[in-house]
Coordinates of C-alpha atoms in Angstrom, one line a residue:
X21 CA 16.8 -41.2 0.2
X22 CA 19.3 -39.3 -1.7
X23 CA 16.6 -37.2 -3.6
X24 CA 18.3 -36.7 -7.5
X25 CA 16.9 -33.6 -8.7
X26 CA 16.6 -32.3 -12.8
X27 CA 17.4 -28.5 -13.9
X28 CA 19.4 -25.6 -12.5
X29 CA 20.2 -25.2 -9.2
X30 CA 18.1 -22.8 -7.2
X31 CA 20.2 -19.6 -7.0
X32 CA 22.1 -17.7 -3.9
X33 CA 19.2 -15.8 -3.4
X34 CA 17.1 -18.9 -3.3
X35 CA 19.1 -20.6 -1.0
X36 CA 19.7 -17.9 1.4
X37 CA 16.1 -17.7 1.8
X38 CA 15.8 -21.2 2.8
X39 CA 18.7 -21.7 4.6
X40 CA 17.0 -18.5 6.5
X41 CA 14.2 -20.9 8.0
X42 CA 15.8 -24.6 8.1
X43 CA 19.8 -23.3 9.1
X44 CA 22.5 -24.1 7.1
X45 CA 23.1 -27.6 5.2
X46 CA 25.3 -30.0 7.5
X47 CA 26.5 -32.1 4.0
X48 CA 26.0 -33.0 0.3
X49 CA 23.3 -35.3 1.3
X50 CA 21.1 -32.3 2.6
X51 CA 21.5 -29.8 0.2
X52 CA 25.2 -28.5 0.6
X53 CA 28.3 -28.7 -1.6
X54 CA 29.0 -32.3 -2.2
X55 CA 32.5 -32.8 -1.6
X56 CA 33.2 -37.1 -1.4
X57 CA 36.4 -37.0 1.2
X58 CA 34.2 -35.8 3.6
X59 CA 30.4 -37.1 2.9
X60 CA 31.7 -40.2 1.4
X61 CA 28.8 -42.2 -0.3
X62 CA 26.9 -43.3 2.4
X63 CA 23.9 -40.9 3.5
X64 CA 22.9 -40.1 6.6
X65 CA 20.8 -38.0 9.2
X66 CA 17.4 -39.0 6.4
X67 CA 15.0 -39.7 9.8
X68 CA 16.1 -36.5 11.5
X69 CA 15.6 -34.5 7.6
X70 CA 12.1 -36.4 7.7
X71 CA 11.2 -35.0 10.9
X72 CA 11.4 -31.4 9.8
X73 CA 8.9 -31.5 7.5
X74 CA 6.3 -29.4 9.4
X75 CA 8.9 -26.6 8.3
X76 CA 8.0 -26.9 5.1
X77 CA 6.1 -24.3 4.4
X78 CA 7.3 -21.7 6.4
X79 CA 10.8 -22.8 3.7
X80 CA 8.0 -22.3 0.7
X81 CA 7.0 -18.8 2.1
X82 CA 10.8 -17.7 2.1
X83 CA 11.0 -18.6 -1.2
X84 CA 7.8 -16.7 -1.9
X85 CA 8.8 -14.2 -0.5
X86 CA 12.5 -13.4 -1.6
X87 CA 11.9 -13.8 -5.4
X88 CA 7.9 -13.5 -5.6
X89 CA 7.5 -17.3 -6.8
X90 CA 8.6 -20.9 -5.9
X91 CA 10.6 -21.9 -8.9
X92 CA 12.0 -25.4 -9.6
X93 CA 15.0 -25.0 -8.9
X94 CA 14.1 -23.5 -5.1
X95 CA 11.3 -26.3 -4.6
X96 CA 13.7 -28.7 -5.6
X97 CA 16.5 -27.3 -3.2
X98 CA 13.4 -27.1 -0.2
X99 CA 13.1 -31.5 -1.3
X100 CA 16.9 -32.1 -0.7
X101 CA 17.3 -30.2 2.6
X102 CA 14.3 -31.4 4.1
X103 CA 13.9 -35.2 2.2
X104 CA 10.8 -34.4 0.5
X105 CA 9.7 -35.8 -2.8
X106 CA 10.0 -32.6 -5.4
X107 CA 6.2 -34.2 -6.8
X108 CA 4.6 -33.9 -2.6
X109 CA 6.6 -31.1 -2.8
X110 CA 5.0 -29.6 -5.7
X111 CA 1.4 -30.8 -4.4
X112 CA 2.4 -28.6 -1.1
X113 CA 3.0 -25.4 -3.3
X114 CA 0.7 -25.9 -5.9
X115 CA -2.5 -26.0 -3.0
X116 CA -1.8 -22.5 -1.8
X117 CA -3.6 -20.1 -3.6
X118 CA -1.2 -17.2 -1.6
X119 CA 2.0 -19.3 -3.4
X120 CA 3.1 -19.3 -7.3
X121 CA 4.6 -22.3 -8.6
X122 CA 4.9 -19.7 -12.2
X123 CA 6.7 -16.9 -13.3
X124 CA 4.9 -13.2 -11.7
X125 CA 5.9 -10.3 -10.7
X126 CA 7.6 -9.4 -7.4
X127 CA 4.9 -6.8 -6.3
X128 CA 1.0 -7.8 -6.1
X129 CA -1.8 -6.5 -5.2
X130 CA -4.5 -9.2 -4.6
X131 CA -8.5 -7.2 -4.5
X132 CA -11.0 -8.6 -2.4
X133 CA -13.9 -8.8 -4.9
X134 CA -16.1 -10.8 -2.3
X135 CA -19.3 -10.6 -0.4
X136 CA -18.5 -7.4 1.5
X137 CA -16.5 -6.2 -0.5
X138 CA -19.2 -6.7 -3.7
X139 CA -21.7 -4.7 -1.6
X140 CA -18.6 -1.4 -0.7
X141 CA -18.2 -1.0 -4.7
X142 CA -15.4 -4.1 -5.4
X143 CA -16.3 -4.6 -8.9
X144 CA -16.0 -1.1 -9.5
X145 CA -12.7 -0.9 -7.7
X146 CA -11.1 -4.1 -10.1
X147 CA -12.7 -2.4 -13.2
X148 CA -10.6 0.6 -12.8
X149 CA -7.4 -1.3 -12.4
X150 CA -7.8 -3.3 -15.5
X151 CA -8.0 -0.1 -17.6
X152 CA -5.2 1.5 -15.7
X153 CA -2.9 -1.6 -14.8
X154 CA -4.1 -4.0 -17.1
X155 CA -5.7 -7.7 -17.2
X156 CA -6.0 -9.4 -13.7
X157 CA -2.7 -11.6 -13.6
X158 CA -0.9 -9.6 -16.4
X159 CA 2.6 -7.8 -16.0
X160 CA 2.3 -4.2 -15.6
X161 CA 4.2 -2.4 -18.4
X162 CA 7.8 -2.9 -16.9
X163 CA 6.6 -6.2 -15.6
X164 CA 7.6 -5.4 -11.9
X165 CA 4.2 -5.6 -10.5
X166 CA 0.5 -6.9 -11.1
X167 CA -3.0 -7.5 -9.1
X168 CA -5.4 -10.5 -8.8
X169 CA -9.1 -11.2 -7.4
X170 CA -9.0 -12.7 -3.7
X171 CA -11.6 -14.0 -1.5
X172 CA -12.0 -12.0 1.7
X173 CA -9.4 -10.8 3.6
X174 CA -10.8 -10.6 6.4
X175 CA -11.2 -6.5 6.1
X176 CA -14.9 -6.3 6.0
X177 CA -15.9 -3.5 8.1
X178 CA -12.9 -1.4 5.9
X179 CA -14.6 -3.0 2.6
X180 CA -12.9 -3.2 -0.4
X181 CA -10.1 -4.4 0.9
X182 CA -6.5 -5.0 -1.1
X183 CA -3.6 -7.2 0.2
X184 CA -0.3 -6.4 -0.8
X185 CA 2.6 -8.5 -0.7
X186 CA 6.1 -7.4 -2.1
X187 CA 8.9 -10.2 -2.5
X188 CA 13.0 -9.4 -2.1
X189 CA 15.6 -9.0 0.5
X190 CA 13.5 -7.3 2.6
X191 CA 10.0 -8.2 1.8
X192 CA 6.8 -7.1 3.0
X193 CA 3.0 -7.5 3.4
X194 CA 0.5 -5.1 3.6
X195 CA -3.1 -3.9 3.6
X196 CA -5.4 -1.1 2.1
X197 CA -8.8 -0.5 3.5
X198 CA -10.8 1.2 2.3
X199 CA -9.1 0.7 -0.7
X200 CA -9.4 2.7 -4.3
X201 CA -7.9 2.7 -7.5
X202 CA -5.8 5.6 -6.7
X203 CA -4.3 4.0 -3.4
X204 CA -3.7 0.4 -5.1
X205 CA -1.4 2.0 -7.6
X206 CA -0.2 4.6 -5.1
X207 CA 1.1 1.4 -3.2
X208 CA 2.5 -0.7 -6.2
X209 CA 4.4 2.2 -7.6
X210 CA 5.7 3.0 -4.2
X211 CA 6.9 -0.8 -3.8
X212 CA 8.7 -1.2 -7.0
X213 CA 10.6 2.5 -6.2
X214 CA 11.1 0.4 -2.5
X215 CA 9.4 3.3 -0.8
X216 CA 6.8 0.7 0.7
X217 CA 3.6 2.2 2.3
X218 CA -0.3 1.5 3.0
X219 CA -3.3 2.8 4.1
X220 CA -5.1 1.6 7.2
X221 CA -5.9 4.8 9.3
X222 CA -7.4 3.5 13.1
X223 CA -7.9 0.0 11.8
X224 CA -7.9 -1.5 15.4
X225 CA -9.9 2.0 16.9
X226 CA -12.4 1.4 13.8
X227 CA -13.0 -2.2 14.3
X228 CA -14.2 -2.0 17.4
X229 CA -17.5 1.3 17.7
X230 CA -18.2 0.4 21.1
X231 CA -14.3 1.0 22.3
X232 CA -14.3 2.0 26.0
X233 CA -18.2 1.2 26.2
X234 CA -19.1 -0.3 30.2
X235 CA -19.6 -4.4 29.9
X236 CA -17.1 -4.3 27.8
X237 CA -15.6 -8.2 29.0
X238 CA -14.0 -9.6 25.5
X239 CA -13.3 -6.3 24.0
X240 CA -12.3 -3.9 27.0
X241 CA -9.0 -3.8 25.9
X242 CA -9.4 -3.1 22.2
X243 CA -8.9 0.4 20.3
X244 CA -8.7 1.7 24.4
X245 CA -4.8 0.6 25.2
X246 CA -1.8 -0.3 23.3
X247 CA -2.2 -3.8 22.8
X248 CA 1.8 -5.3 23.3
X249 CA 2.0 -3.2 26.5
X250 CA 2.2 -5.8 29.0
X251 CA 2.3 -3.5 32.6
X252 CA -0.9 -2.3 31.0
X253 CA -2.1 -5.8 30.2
X254 CA -1.7 -7.0 34.1
X255 CA -3.1 -3.6 35.3
X256 CA -6.3 -4.0 33.6
X257 CA -6.5 -7.7 35.1
X258 CA -4.5 -10.0 32.8
X259 CA -2.5 -13.1 33.6
X260 CA -5.5 -12.9 36.9
X261 CA -7.1 -15.9 34.4
X262 CA -3.4 -17.5 34.7
X263 CA -2.3 -17.2 38.2
X264 CA -5.8 -18.5 38.9
X265 CA -5.7 -21.5 37.0
X266 CA -2.3 -22.2 38.9
X267 CA -3.6 -22.1 42.2
X268 CA -6.5 -24.5 41.3
X269 CA -4.3 -27.1 39.6
X270 CA -5.3 -28.7 36.3
X271 CA -8.4 -30.4 37.1
X272 CA -9.7 -27.6 39.3
X273 CA -9.1 -25.1 36.2
X274 CA -10.6 -27.8 33.8
X275 CA -13.8 -27.8 36.3
X276 CA -14.1 -24.0 36.2
X277 CA -14.3 -24.4 32.1
X278 CA -16.7 -27.2 32.2
X279 CA -18.9 -25.2 34.8
X280 CA -19.0 -22.4 32.3
X281 CA -20.4 -24.4 29.9
X282 CA -18.2 -22.9 27.6
X283 CA -18.7 -24.2 23.9
X284 CA -16.4 -23.3 20.6
X285 CA -16.9 -20.2 19.2
X286 CA -15.4 -21.4 15.7
X287 CA -18.7 -22.9 14.7
X288 CA -19.0 -26.4 15.6
X289 CA -20.0 -25.2 19.3
X290 CA -18.6 -28.1 20.8
X291 CA -17.9 -28.3 24.8
X292 CA -14.7 -27.0 25.5
X293 CA -14.6 -28.7 28.7
X294 CA -15.3 -32.0 27.7
X295 CA -13.0 -31.8 24.7
X296 CA -10.3 -30.7 27.2
X297 CA -11.2 -33.5 29.8
X298 CA -10.9 -35.8 26.8
X299 CA -7.3 -34.6 26.0
X300 CA -6.4 -34.7 29.7
X301 CA -7.0 -38.3 30.1
X302 CA -4.5 -39.5 27.2
X303 CA -1.8 -41.6 28.0
X304 CA -0.1 -40.8 24.6
X305 CA 2.6 -38.1 25.2
X306 CA 3.2 -34.9 24.0
X307 CA 0.2 -33.2 23.9
X308 CA 0.0 -30.3 21.5
X309 CA -2.2 -27.1 21.9
X310 CA -3.2 -25.6 18.6
X311 CA -5.3 -22.2 18.2
X312 CA -7.1 -21.9 14.8
X313 CA -6.5 -18.3 14.0
X314 CA -7.5 -19.3 10.1
X315 CA -10.4 -17.7 9.9
X316 CA -11.4 -17.4 6.3
X317 CA -15.0 -17.0 6.0
X318 CA -16.4 -14.4 3.4
X319 CA -17.6 -11.8 6.1
X320 CA -15.2 -13.2 9.5
X321 CA -13.1 -10.7 10.8
X322 CA -13.1 -11.5 14.8
X323 CA -10.0 -13.2 15.6
X324 CA -8.3 -10.5 13.4
X325 CA -9.1 -7.6 15.9
X326 CA -8.5 -9.6 18.9
X327 CA -5.0 -11.1 18.0
X328 CA -4.5 -7.2 16.7
X329 CA -6.0 -5.2 19.7
X330 CA -5.3 -7.6 22.5
X331 CA -2.4 -10.0 22.0
X332 CA -1.8 -11.1 25.9
X333 CA -5.3 -12.0 25.8
X334 CA -5.2 -15.0 23.5
X335 CA -1.4 -15.2 24.7
X336 CA -2.8 -16.3 28.5
X337 CA -5.9 -18.8 27.1
X338 CA -3.5 -20.5 25.7
X339 CA -1.3 -21.1 28.3
X340 CA -3.8 -21.5 30.8
X341 CA -5.4 -24.1 28.4
X342 CA -2.1 -25.9 27.5
X343 CA -2.0 -26.3 31.5
X344 CA -5.0 -27.6 32.3
X345 CA -4.3 -30.5 29.7
X346 CA -0.7 -31.4 30.1
X347 CA 0.8 -29.4 27.3
X348 CA 4.2 -28.1 26.8
X349 CA 4.0 -26.8 23.0
X350 CA 1.3 -24.7 21.2
X351 CA 1.1 -23.8 17.7
X352 CA -0.8 -20.7 16.8
X353 CA -1.7 -21.0 12.9
X354 CA -2.6 -17.6 11.6
X355 CA -4.3 -17.0 8.2
X356 CA -1.8 -15.4 5.2
X357 CA -4.2 -13.0 4.8
X358 CA -3.1 -11.2 8.3
X359 CA 0.0 -10.0 8.6
X360 CA -0.7 -7.3 10.9
X361 CA -1.9 -9.7 13.1
X362 CA 1.3 -12.1 12.9
X363 CA 3.4 -9.1 13.9
X364 CA 1.8 -8.0 16.9
X365 CA 1.2 -11.5 17.7
X366 CA 4.9 -12.1 17.5
X367 CA 5.7 -9.1 19.5
X368 CA 3.6 -9.8 22.2
X369 CA 5.2 -13.6 21.8
X370 CA 8.8 -11.9 22.3
X371 CA 7.3 -10.0 25.9
X372 CA 5.8 -13.1 27.3
X373 CA 8.8 -14.7 27.2
X374 CA 10.9 -12.2 28.5
X375 CA 8.7 -11.5 31.3
X376 CA 8.1 -15.4 32.1
X377 CA 4.9 -16.1 30.9
X378 CA 6.0 -18.1 28.3
X379 CA 8.9 -20.9 28.4
X380 CA 10.3 -23.2 31.0
X381 CA 9.1 -22.4 34.3
X382 CA 5.9 -20.0 33.7
X383 CA 5.6 -17.0 36.8
X384 CA 7.7 -20.0 38.7
X385 CA 5.5 -22.5 39.1
X386 CA 7.3 -25.3 37.5
X387 CA 5.2 -25.4 34.3
X388 CA 6.5 -25.2 30.8
X389 CA 4.8 -24.0 28.0
X390 CA 6.0 -21.9 24.6
X391 CA 4.2 -21.0 21.1
X392 CA 5.4 -21.2 17.6
X393 CA 3.9 -19.1 15.1
X394 CA 2.4 -20.9 11.8
X395 CA 1.6 -18.8 9.0
X396 CA -1.3 -20.2 6.4
X397 CA -0.6 -19.5 3.0
X398 CA -4.8 -18.9 1.6
X399 CA -6.6 -21.8 2.0
X400 CA -10.2 -21.7 3.5
X401 CA -10.2 -25.6 4.1
X402 CA -7.4 -25.2 6.2
X403 CA -10.0 -23.4 8.8
X404 CA -10.9 -27.1 9.0
X405 CA -9.6 -28.5 12.4
X406 CA -8.0 -31.8 10.6
X407 CA -6.5 -30.1 7.5
X408 CA -4.9 -27.5 9.3
X409 CA -3.2 -30.3 11.2
X410 CA -1.8 -31.3 7.8
X411 CA -0.7 -27.8 6.8
X412 CA 1.1 -27.3 10.3
X413 CA 2.8 -30.9 9.2
X414 CA 4.1 -29.9 6.2
X415 CA 1.1 -31.2 3.9
X416 CA -1.9 -30.0 1.4
X417 CA -4.6 -29.3 3.7
X418 CA -7.1 -31.6 3.5
X419 CA -9.4 -32.4 6.0
X420 CA -8.5 -36.4 7.6
X421 CA -11.4 -39.0 8.2
X422 CA -12.9 -39.2 11.6
X423 CA -12.2 -41.3 13.8
X424 CA -9.9 -40.8 15.4
X425 CA -10.5 -38.0 16.8
X426 CA -8.3 -34.8 17.7
X427 CA -8.3 -35.2 21.3
X428 CA -6.6 -38.8 20.4
X429 CA -4.9 -38.9 17.4
X430 CA -4.2 -34.9 16.3
X431 CA -1.4 -33.5 15.2
X432 CA 1.5 -35.1 14.7
X433 CA -0.6 -38.3 15.5
X434 CA -0.8 -37.2 19.5
X435 CA -3.7 -35.8 21.9
X436 CA -4.4 -32.3 20.9
X437 CA -6.5 -29.5 22.1
X438 CA -8.0 -27.6 19.4
X439 CA -9.7 -24.5 19.7
X440 CA -10.4 -20.5 17.8
X441 CA -9.1 -17.6 19.1
X442 CA -12.6 -16.4 20.4
X443 CA -12.9 -19.4 22.6
X444 CA -9.7 -19.3 24.4
X445 CA -10.0 -15.0 24.8
X446 CA -13.0 -16.6 27.3
X447 CA -10.9 -18.8 29.5
X448 CA -9.3 -15.9 31.1
X449 CA -12.6 -14.7 31.5
X450 CA -13.7 -17.4 33.1
X451 CA -10.8 -18.0 35.6
X452 CA -10.8 -14.3 36.5
X453 CA -15.0 -14.0 37.2
X454 CA -15.4 -17.7 38.3
X455 CA -17.1 -20.3 36.2
X456 CA -20.3 -19.8 37.5
X457 CA -20.7 -16.1 37.0
X458 CA -19.8 -16.7 32.8
X459 CA -22.7 -18.9 33.2
X460 CA -24.9 -16.6 34.2
X461 CA -24.5 -14.3 31.5
X462 CA -26.6 -15.1 28.5
X463 CA -29.1 -17.9 28.0
X464 CA -28.9 -21.2 29.4
X465 CA -28.4 -22.5 26.3
X466 CA -25.9 -20.2 25.2
X467 CA -23.2 -19.2 27.7
X468 CA -21.1 -16.1 27.9
X469 CA -20.4 -12.8 25.9
X470 CA -20.7 -13.4 21.9
X471 CA -18.5 -11.4 19.5
X472 CA -20.5 -10.5 16.2
X473 CA -18.8 -9.0 13.0
X474 CA -20.8 -6.7 11.0
X475 CA -20.6 -5.6 7.7
X476 CA -22.1 -4.6 4.1
X477 CA -25.0 -2.4 4.3
X478 CA -24.4 -1.0 7.8
X479 CA -23.8 2.4 9.4
X480 CA -21.3 1.5 11.6
X481 CA -19.9 -1.8 11.0
X482 CA -17.2 -3.8 13.2
X483 CA -16.7 -6.1 15.6
X484 CA -19.4 -6.0 18.4
X485 CA -19.9 -7.6 22.0
X486 CA -23.1 -8.4 23.2
X487 CA -24.5 -11.3 25.8
X488 CA -26.2 -14.4 24.1
X489 CA -29.7 -13.8 23.6
X490 CA -29.3 -10.5 22.1
X491 CA -31.6 -10.2 19.0
X492 CA -31.0 -9.5 15.5
X493 CA -32.6 -6.6 15.4
X494 CA -31.3 -5.4 18.3
X495 CA -27.3 -6.0 17.4
X496 CA -28.2 -4.3 13.7
X497 CA -29.7 -1.3 15.9
X498 CA -26.6 -1.2 18.2
X499 CA -24.7 -1.1 15.0
X500 CA -26.4 2.2 13.9
X501 CA -29.0 0.5 11.4
X502 CA -28.8 0.4 7.6
X503 CA -28.0 3.8 6.4
X504 CA -29.8 6.3 4.0
X505 CA -32.8 5.1 5.2
X506 CA -33.0 1.8 2.8
X507 CA -35.0 -1.1 3.9
X508 CA -33.0 -4.9 4.5
X509 CA -33.5 -6.6 1.7
X510 CA -31.9 -10.1 3.5
X511 CA -29.1 -11.0 6.4
X512 CA -26.4 -13.3 6.1
X513 CA -26.4 -14.3 9.7
X514 CA -23.7 -16.8 10.9
X515 CA -21.7 -17.0 7.4
X516 CA -21.6 -18.5 3.8
X517 CA -21.9 -21.6 5.3
X518 CA -24.7 -20.9 7.5
X519 CA -28.1 -19.5 5.7
X520 CA -29.6 -16.4 4.6
X521 CA -32.8 -15.0 7.1
X522 CA -35.8 -12.0 5.4
X523 CA -36.9 -9.2 7.7
X524 CA -39.3 -11.4 9.3
X525 CA -37.1 -12.7 11.4
X526 CA -35.2 -9.9 12.5
X527 CA -36.3 -11.0 16.2
X528 CA -34.9 -14.3 16.5
X529 CA -32.2 -14.3 19.6
X530 CA -28.7 -15.1 19.1
X531 CA -28.5 -18.2 20.4
X532 CA -27.2 -21.5 19.5
X533 CA -30.6 -22.8 19.6
X534 CA -32.1 -19.1 18.2
X535 CA -30.6 -19.6 15.0
X536 CA -31.0 -23.4 14.8
X537 CA -34.9 -23.0 15.3
X538 CA -34.6 -20.7 11.8
X539 CA -32.3 -23.0 9.8
X540 CA -29.4 -21.7 10.1
X541 CA -26.4 -21.2 12.8
X542 CA -24.5 -18.8 14.8
X543 CA -21.5 -20.0 12.7
X544 CA -18.8 -17.6 13.1
X545 CA -20.5 -14.8 14.0
X546 CA -20.8 -13.3 10.6
X547 CA -24.0 -10.9 10.2
X548 CA -23.8 -9.1 6.9
X549 CA -26.8 -6.9 6.0
X550 CA -28.3 -6.3 2.5
X551 CA -30.6 -3.2 1.8
X552 CA -32.7 -3.6 -1.0
X553 CA -30.4 -1.8 -3.6
X554 CA -28.2 -4.6 -3.6
X555 CA -28.4 -7.6 -6.3
X556 CA -28.8 -10.9 -4.0
X557 CA -28.4 -12.9 -6.9
X558 CA -25.2 -12.1 -7.5
X559 CA -24.0 -12.2 -3.6
X560 CA -25.4 -15.8 -4.0
X561 CA -23.7 -16.6 -7.3
X562 CA -19.8 -15.1 -5.3
X563 CA -21.0 -17.5 -2.4
X564 CA -21.3 -20.5 -5.0
X565 CA -17.8 -19.6 -7.0
X566 CA -16.1 -19.3 -3.1
X567 CA -17.3 -22.9 -2.0
X568 CA -16.0 -24.1 -5.9
X569 CA -12.9 -22.9 -5.6
X570 CA -12.3 -23.3 -1.9
X571 CA -12.7 -27.1 -2.0
X572 CA -9.5 -28.9 -1.5
X573 CA -10.8 -31.7 -3.7
X574 CA -10.2 -34.7 -2.0
X575 CA -13.5 -36.5 -1.8
X576 CA -16.7 -36.9 -4.5
X577 CA -19.1 -35.3 -3.2
X578 CA -17.7 -31.6 -2.5
X579 CA -15.5 -31.3 -5.5
X580 CA -18.3 -32.3 -8.0
X581 CA -21.3 -31.0 -5.7
X582 CA -19.8 -27.1 -5.4
X583 CA -19.4 -27.3 -9.3
X584 CA -22.7 -28.5 -10.1
X585 CA -24.8 -25.7 -8.1
X586 CA -22.9 -23.2 -9.4
X587 CA -23.6 -24.5 -12.9
X588 CA -27.7 -24.9 -11.0
X589 CA -27.6 -21.0 -10.2
X590 CA -26.2 -20.0 -13.5
X591 CA -29.5 -21.8 -15.1
X592 CA -31.4 -20.0 -13.2
X593 CA -29.6 -16.4 -13.3
X594 CA -30.1 -17.4 -17.4
X595 CA -33.7 -17.7 -17.1
X596 CA -32.8 -21.5 -18.5
X597 CA -33.7 -24.5 -16.0
X598 CA -33.3 -28.1 -16.4
X599 CA -37.0 -27.9 -16.4
X600 CA -39.1 -25.9 -14.1
X601 CA -37.9 -24.0 -11.4
X602 CA -39.7 -26.2 -8.5
X603 CA -37.4 -29.2 -10.2
X604 CA -33.7 -27.1 -9.9
X605 CA -35.2 -26.7 -6.3
X606 CA -35.4 -30.4 -5.6
X607 CA -32.3 -31.0 -7.6
X608 CA -30.4 -28.5 -5.6
X609 CA -31.8 -29.9 -2.1
X610 CA -31.1 -33.4 -3.4
X611 CA -27.6 -32.2 -3.8
X612 CA -27.1 -30.8 -0.9
X613 CA -28.4 -33.9 0.9
X614 CA -25.7 -35.9 -0.6
X615 CA -23.2 -33.6 -0.1
X616 CA -24.2 -33.4 4.0
X617 CA -24.3 -37.1 3.9
X618 CA -21.4 -37.8 2.1
X619 CA -18.8 -35.1 2.4
X620 CA -15.3 -35.3 4.5
X621 CA -15.9 -32.6 6.3
X622 CA -18.0 -29.8 6.9
X623 CA -17.0 -26.9 4.0
X624 CA -19.0 -29.9 1.6
X625 CA -21.7 -30.4 4.6
X626 CA -22.4 -26.9 4.7
X627 CA -21.9 -25.6 1.1
X628 CA -25.1 -25.3 0.2
X629 CA -26.7 -24.3 3.1
X630 CA -27.3 -20.7 2.5
X631 CA -28.2 -21.0 -0.8
X632 CA -31.0 -23.6 -0.1
X633 CA -31.7 -20.9 1.9
X634 CA -31.8 -17.6 -0.9
X635 CA -33.6 -20.2 -2.7
X636 CA -36.9 -21.5 -0.9
X637 CA -37.0 -18.1 1.2
X638 CA -37.8 -16.4 -2.2
X639 CA -35.0 -13.6 -1.7
X640 CA -33.6 -14.2 -5.5
X641 CA -35.5 -13.5 -8.1
X642 CA -35.0 -16.3 -10.1

């Protein structure tokens, strides 16, 4: 179709930014200057243009990075280039939190006010910025900068944190952690003057307090080696797993993973071998591999640490998974708030291609596989696998109804393997040591090592590796316990979609079955500790606001239920319940059950879990 747009044309800067992603327009029908003598009156190539719809998100990122926001003329130009109706393109641009469809200064500080950062003083930081720069979202005096509150940035071990985005000819994104008012103001003023400078000293070293400890498997190299030194990676056993997989063949590789009893580490705990077998058995071609690196659960940062500290382990795991399931094209979907992880992975992919470890003939085996990076744009819901597919395809990140399941109809409607970062970095270990040896680690029901991210009131926050079966108390002690002699009030185990536990549950074994027994889950590996100085009601209210904001709005139970949950909590906090406290608790349970039964995806199904656990266990002063 020939799209006719209304209003001013995109600026040269906007056109150049989009063309850098999509290439120059081939004719007037696809965004170039119309020349009737050359283009005639018949448009061709519309199907091919629509086939590039998956480039919509990268093109929108290019606009945002160039001018700081997505204007109507810029959006119209993207629509013409990709043959996407402008209304649809606007729907996508307005869906993601990191995009702005209204004018905004080119320099923006996104200041986290989520759980771990609240414990570390985020509210004081926001008050400082409001008093010196101005209200949230209001441009500074010269109009060149502003600041915004943000959900979790995945820097919980160095809270409070801020993400600074700088638009222009040489766009830049960086983080400040831990952040202070002075550091944020310094970064903003420097960016305005063209001197971008951030504060993140020793971020990888600090993220792994166990670094260089004997017995580590998944974290052995993180913080102890140069993450982009391929020779160093191979000298420490890297790519031995891939070589072993090529010797075993696809079926033998899948058998090793099945023997290891590896399950997904993203929260669902689905058997990885069974998933891989299902995709390998599909006759439809092509098969796709997707790595879900969009961890956005408050308190979660294990995937970021793995990508920044050991990127080749992830690439090796992805390549083995692709070989085992017949995939030749892979996508690494990284959350938009992880600029350092993206930079590291881009460099590692280029090095792996140069070394023949990605590409058309990996290690001379005749097997070809390559990886493309897609950057998210601020949407927790895109951690759900089908919403992530929609996002890669250039659509709003809204979950699909199941069935069909991704193993039969996933990305672009084709059979798809999707695993998260932690799952995939276990794969080289399995192939290197053998499935039986791997299964001997941990417990019968939960095998292998597990990564946990500890934050909050803990002496040494960071990512920790322990075998399944380690108790919660042992893990907290490994991290130095609660500082300054305070007592533990509660621990959030598994993330905002899991549950709070009290001090009486500290001896629970950290296994899938152990946490289920106390009404929680391992979820995304979050262990967030709150001592008695923390206002737990404030924390629970922030969780409710998080789910309200992050609901994609597609299904009524979640869209309405998350709002009603927050309203209920505010009534209790104000001492104005509808009836009695017990009646409000009964209403919350009824609301939660309706959301679990009728929501399309896990966000709605788990949005009341942490709140219910805090109230029913008597952890809140309401």
